[in-house]
CSV table of N, CA and C in Angstrom, one decimal:
chain,number,residue,atom,x,y,z
A,1,UNK,N,2.7,19.9,-18.2
A,1,UNK,CA,3.3,18.8,-17.7
A,1,UNK,C,2.9,18.6,-16.2
A,2,UNK,N,2.4,17.4,-15.8
A,2,UNK,CA,2.0,17.2,-14.4
A,2,UNK,C,3.1,16.6,-13.6
A,3,UNK,N,3.0,16.8,-12.3
A,3,UNK,CA,4.0,16.1,-11.4
A,3,UNK,C,3.7,14.7,-11.3
A,4,UNK,N,4.7,14.0,-11.0
A,4,UNK,CA,4.6,12.6,-10.8
A,4,UNK,C,3.8,12.3,-9.4
A,5,UNK,N,2.8,11.3,-9.5
A,5,UNK,CA,1.9,11.0,-8.5
A,5,UNK,C,2.7,10.2,-7.4
A,6,UNK,N,2.5,10.3,-6.1
A,6,UNK,CA,3.2,9.5,-5.1
A,6,UNK,C,2.3,8.3,-4.7
A,7,UNK,N,2.9,7.2,-4.5
A,7,UNK,CA,2.2,6.0,-4.1
A,7,UNK,C,1.9,6.2,-2.6
A,8,UNK,N,0.7,5.9,-2.2
A,8,UNK,CA,0.5,6.1,-0.8
A,8,UNK,C,0.3,4.7,0.0
A,9,UNK,N,1.2,4.3,0.9
A,9,UNK,CA,1.2,3.2,1.6
A,9,UNK,C,0.5,3.2,2.9
A,10,UNK,N,-0.6,2.3,3.0
A,10,UNK,CA,-1.4,2.4,4.3
A,10,UNK,C,-1.3,1.0,4.9
A,11,UNK,N,-0.5,0.8,6.0
A,11,UNK,CA,-0.4,-0.5,6.6
A,11,UNK,C,-1.7,-1.1,7.0
A,12,UNK,N,-1.8,-2.4,7.2
A,12,UNK,CA,-3.1,-3.0,7.6
A,12,UNK,C,-3.5,-2.6,8.8
A,13,UNK,N,-2.7,-2.5,9.9
A,13,UNK,CA,-3.2,-2.0,11.1
A,13,UNK,C,-3.8,-0.6,11.2
A,14,UNK,N,-3.3,0.3,10.4
A,14,UNK,CA,-3.8,1.7,10.3
A,14,UNK,C,-5.1,1.5,9.5
A,15,UNK,N,-5.2,0.8,8.4
A,15,UNK,CA,-6.5,0.6,7.7
A,15,UNK,C,-7.6,0.0,8.6
A,16,UNK,N,-7.3,-1.0,9.4
A,16,UNK,CA,-8.1,-1.6,10.3
A,16,UNK,C,-8.7,-0.5,11.4
A,17,UNK,N,-7.7,0.2,11.9
A,17,UNK,CA,-8.1,1.3,12.8
A,17,UNK,C,-9.1,2.3,12.2
A,18,UNK,N,-9.0,2.7,11.0
A,18,UNK,CA,-9.7,3.6,10.2
A,18,UNK,C,-11.2,3.0,10.0
A,19,UNK,N,-11.3,1.7,9.7
A,19,UNK,CA,-12.5,1.1,9.7
A,19,UNK,C,-13.4,1.2,10.8
A,20,UNK,N,-12.9,1.4,12.0
A,20,UNK,CA,-13.7,1.5,13.2
A,20,UNK,C,-14.3,2.9,13.4
A,21,UNK,N,-13.9,3.9,12.6
A,21,UNK,CA,-14.4,5.2,12.8
A,21,UNK,C,-15.8,5.3,12.0
A,22,UNK,N,-16.6,6.2,12.4
A,22,UNK,CA,-18.0,6.4,11.8
A,22,UNK,C,-17.7,6.6,10.3
A,23,UNK,N,-18.7,6.1,9.4
A,23,UNK,CA,-18.6,6.3,7.9
A,23,UNK,C,-18.3,7.6,7.4
A,24,UNK,N,-19.0,8.6,7.8
A,24,UNK,CA,-18.7,9.9,7.3
A,24,UNK,C,-17.2,10.4,7.6
A,25,UNK,N,-16.7,10.0,8.8
A,25,UNK,CA,-15.4,10.3,9.1
A,25,UNK,C,-14.3,9.5,8.3
A,26,UNK,N,-14.8,8.3,8.1
A,26,UNK,CA,-13.8,7.3,7.3
A,26,UNK,C,-13.6,8.0,5.9
A,27,UNK,N,-14.7,8.4,5.4
A,27,UNK,CA,-14.7,9.0,3.9
A,27,UNK,C,-13.8,10.2,3.9
A,28,UNK,N,-13.9,11.0,5.0
A,28,UNK,CA,-13.0,12.3,5.0
A,28,UNK,C,-11.6,11.9,5.1
A,29,UNK,N,-11.3,10.9,6.0
A,29,UNK,CA,-9.9,10.4,6.1
A,29,UNK,C,-9.3,9.8,4.9
A,30,UNK,N,-10.1,8.9,4.3
A,30,UNK,CA,-9.6,8.3,3.0
A,30,UNK,C,-9.5,9.4,2.0
A,31,UNK,N,-10.3,10.4,1.9
A,31,UNK,CA,-10.1,11.4,0.9
A,31,UNK,C,-8.8,12.2,1.1
A,32,UNK,N,-8.5,12.5,2.4
A,32,UNK,CA,-7.4,13.2,2.7
A,32,UNK,C,-6.1,12.5,2.4
A,33,UNK,N,-6.2,11.1,2.7
A,33,UNK,CA,-5.0,10.2,2.4
A,33,UNK,C,-4.8,10.2,0.9
A,34,UNK,N,-5.9,10.0,0.2
A,34,UNK,CA,-5.8,9.9,-1.2
A,34,UNK,C,-5.1,11.2,-1.9
A,35,UNK,N,-5.5,12.3,-1.3
A,35,UNK,CA,-5.0,13.6,-1.7
A,35,UNK,C,-3.5,13.8,-1.5
A,36,UNK,N,-2.9,13.1,-0.6
A,36,UNK,CA,-1.5,13.1,-0.3
A,36,UNK,C,-0.6,12.5,-1.5
A,37,UNK,N,-1.3,11.6,-2.3
A,37,UNK,CA,-0.6,11.2,-3.4
A,37,UNK,C,-0.3,12.2,-4.5
A,38,UNK,N,-1.1,13.2,-4.5
A,38,UNK,CA,-1.0,14.4,-5.4
A,38,UNK,C,-0.1,15.4,-4.9
A,39,UNK,N,-0.2,15.6,-3.6
A,39,UNK,CA,0.6,16.7,-3.0
A,39,UNK,C,0.9,16.4,-1.5
A,40,UNK,N,2.0,15.7,-1.3
A,40,UNK,CA,2.2,15.3,0.1
A,40,UNK,C,2.5,16.4,1.1
A,41,UNK,N,2.9,17.6,0.6
A,41,UNK,CA,3.2,18.7,1.4
A,41,UNK,C,2.2,19.9,1.0
A,42,UNK,N,0.9,19.6,1.1
A,42,UNK,CA,-0.1,20.5,0.8
A,42,UNK,C,-0.2,21.6,1.8
A,43,UNK,N,-0.8,22.8,1.5
A,43,UNK,CA,-1.1,23.7,2.5
A,43,UNK,C,-1.9,23.0,3.7
A,44,UNK,N,-1.6,23.3,4.8
A,44,UNK,CA,-2.3,22.7,5.9
A,44,UNK,C,-1.4,21.6,6.5
A,45,UNK,N,-0.5,21.1,6.0
A,45,UNK,CA,0.3,20.0,6.6
A,45,UNK,C,1.4,20.7,7.6
A,46,UNK,N,1.7,20.0,8.4
A,46,UNK,CA,2.5,20.6,9.5
A,46,UNK,C,3.8,19.5,9.7
A,47,UNK,N,5.0,20.1,9.5
A,47,UNK,CA,6.2,19.3,9.8
A,47,UNK,C,6.3,19.1,11.3
A,48,UNK,N,6.3,17.8,11.7
A,48,UNK,CA,6.5,17.6,13.2
A,48,UNK,C,7.9,17.9,13.7
A,49,UNK,N,8.0,18.7,14.7
A,49,UNK,CA,9.3,19.0,15.3
A,49,UNK,C,9.9,17.9,16.1
A,50,UNK,N,9.2,17.1,16.8
A,50,UNK,CA,9.6,16.1,17.6
A,50,UNK,C,10.3,15.0,17.0
A,51,UNK,N,10.2,14.8,15.6
A,51,UNK,CA,10.7,13.6,14.9
A,51,UNK,C,11.9,14.1,14.1
A,52,UNK,N,12.9,13.3,13.9
A,52,UNK,CA,14.0,13.5,13.1
A,52,UNK,C,13.7,12.9,11.7
A,53,UNK,N,12.6,12.1,11.7
A,53,UNK,CA,12.4,11.3,10.4
A,53,UNK,C,11.8,12.1,9.3
A,54,UNK,N,11.5,13.4,9.6
A,54,UNK,CA,10.8,14.2,8.6
A,54,UNK,C,9.1,13.9,8.5
A,55,UNK,N,8.5,13.5,9.6
A,55,UNK,CA,7.2,13.2,9.7
A,55,UNK,C,6.3,14.5,9.6
A,56,UNK,N,5.2,14.2,9.0
A,56,UNK,CA,4.2,15.5,8.8
A,56,UNK,C,2.8,15.0,9.4
A,57,UNK,N,2.0,16.0,9.6
A,57,UNK,CA,0.6,15.7,10.1
A,57,UNK,C,-0.3,16.5,9.3
A,58,UNK,N,-1.5,15.9,9.0
A,58,UNK,CA,-2.6,16.7,8.4
A,58,UNK,C,-3.8,16.4,9.2
A,59,UNK,N,-4.9,17.4,9.1
A,59,UNK,CA,-6.1,17.2,9.8
A,59,UNK,C,-7.2,16.7,8.8
A,60,UNK,N,-8.0,15.8,9.3
A,60,UNK,CA,-9.3,15.4,8.5
A,60,UNK,C,-10.4,15.3,9.6
A,61,UNK,N,-11.2,16.2,9.5
A,61,UNK,CA,-12.3,16.3,10.6
A,61,UNK,C,-11.7,16.3,11.9
A,62,UNK,N,-12.0,15.6,12.8
A,62,UNK,CA,-11.5,15.5,14.1
A,62,UNK,C,-10.4,14.5,14.4
A,63,UNK,N,-9.6,14.1,13.2
A,63,UNK,CA,-8.7,13.2,13.1
A,63,UNK,C,-7.3,13.8,12.7
A,64,UNK,N,-6.2,13.1,13.2
A,64,UNK,CA,-4.9,13.6,12.8
A,64,UNK,C,-4.2,12.5,12.0
A,65,UNK,N,-3.7,12.8,10.9
A,65,UNK,CA,-3.0,11.7,10.1
A,65,UNK,C,-1.5,12.0,10.1
A,66,UNK,N,-0.7,11.1,10.7
A,66,UNK,CA,0.8,11.3,10.7
A,66,UNK,C,1.3,10.4,9.6
A,67,UNK,N,2.3,11.1,8.8
A,67,UNK,CA,2.9,10.3,7.6
A,67,UNK,C,4.3,10.8,7.3
A,68,UNK,N,5.1,10.0,6.6
A,68,UNK,CA,6.4,10.4,6.2
A,68,UNK,C,6.4,10.3,4.6
A,69,UNK,N,7.4,11.1,4.0
A,69,UNK,CA,7.5,11.1,2.6
A,69,UNK,C,8.9,10.6,2.2
A,70,UNK,N,8.9,9.8,1.2
A,70,UNK,CA,10.2,9.5,0.6
A,70,UNK,C,10.1,9.9,-0.8
A,71,UNK,N,10.8,11.1,-1.1
A,71,UNK,CA,10.8,11.7,-2.4
A,71,UNK,C,11.6,10.9,-3.3
A,72,UNK,N,12.6,10.2,-3.0
A,72,UNK,CA,13.2,9.4,-4.1
A,72,UNK,C,12.5,8.3,-4.6
A,73,UNK,N,11.8,7.7,-3.7
A,73,UNK,CA,10.9,6.5,-4.3
A,73,UNK,C,9.5,6.9,-4.6
A,74,UNK,N,9.1,8.2,-4.3
A,74,UNK,CA,7.8,8.8,-4.5
A,74,UNK,C,6.8,7.9,-3.8
A,75,UNK,N,7.0,7.8,-2.5
A,75,UNK,CA,6.1,7.1,-1.6
A,75,UNK,C,5.7,7.9,-0.4
A,76,UNK,N,4.5,7.9,0.0
A,76,UNK,CA,4.0,8.5,1.3
A,76,UNK,C,3.5,7.4,2.1
A,77,UNK,N,4.2,7.2,3.3
A,77,UNK,CA,3.9,6.1,4.3
A,77,UNK,C,3.1,6.8,5.4
A,78,UNK,N,1.8,6.3,5.4
A,78,UNK,CA,1.0,6.6,6.5
A,78,UNK,C,1.3,5.9,7.8
A,79,UNK,N,1.6,6.7,8.9
A,79,UNK,CA,2.1,6.1,10.1
A,79,UNK,C,1.0,5.8,11.1
A,80,UNK,N,0.0,6.7,11.2
A,80,UNK,CA,-1.0,6.6,12.2
A,80,UNK,C,-2.1,7.6,11.7
A,81,UNK,N,-3.3,7.1,12.3
A,81,UNK,CA,-4.5,8.0,12.1
A,81,UNK,C,-5.2,7.9,13.5
A,82,UNK,N,-5.3,9.1,14.2
A,82,UNK,CA,-5.9,9.0,15.5
A,82,UNK,C,-6.8,10.2,15.7
A,83,UNK,N,-7.8,10.1,16.6
A,83,UNK,CA,-8.6,11.1,16.8
A,83,UNK,C,-7.8,12.2,17.6
A,84,UNK,N,-8.3,13.4,17.5
A,84,UNK,CA,-7.6,14.5,18.1
A,84,UNK,C,-7.2,14.3,19.5
A,85,UNK,N,-8.1,13.7,20.3
A,85,UNK,CA,-7.8,13.5,21.7
A,85,UNK,C,-6.7,12.4,22.0
A,86,UNK,N,-6.7,11.4,21.0
A,86,UNK,CA,-5.7,10.4,21.2
A,86,UNK,C,-4.3,10.9,20.6
A,87,UNK,N,-4.4,11.7,19.6
A,87,UNK,CA,-3.1,12.2,19.0
A,87,UNK,C,-2.2,13.0,19.9
A,88,UNK,N,-2.8,13.7,20.9
A,88,UNK,CA,-2.0,14.6,21.7
A,88,UNK,C,-1.7,13.9,23.1
A,89,UNK,N,-1.9,12.7,23.2
A,89,UNK,CA,-1.7,12.0,24.6
A,89,UNK,C,-0.2,11.8,24.6
């Protein structure tokens, strides 16, 4: 018996930002985002301490993907995708 898959919600502004990255990086980012639907708390994800919202972060190449998980609705909300340098400013 398999676990229910989560719906992954990517806002238009985040999708537009991803499209500006190089093609090989874009592919890695979209692959990482797609995998969140199967396991939103996969090994390698980090729960952010700064946030009370339960936000998480994963790495994809030189990029950081911030997201939140709604377990009741089975939805992963992508909040931001930024390069490593931008993410820690």
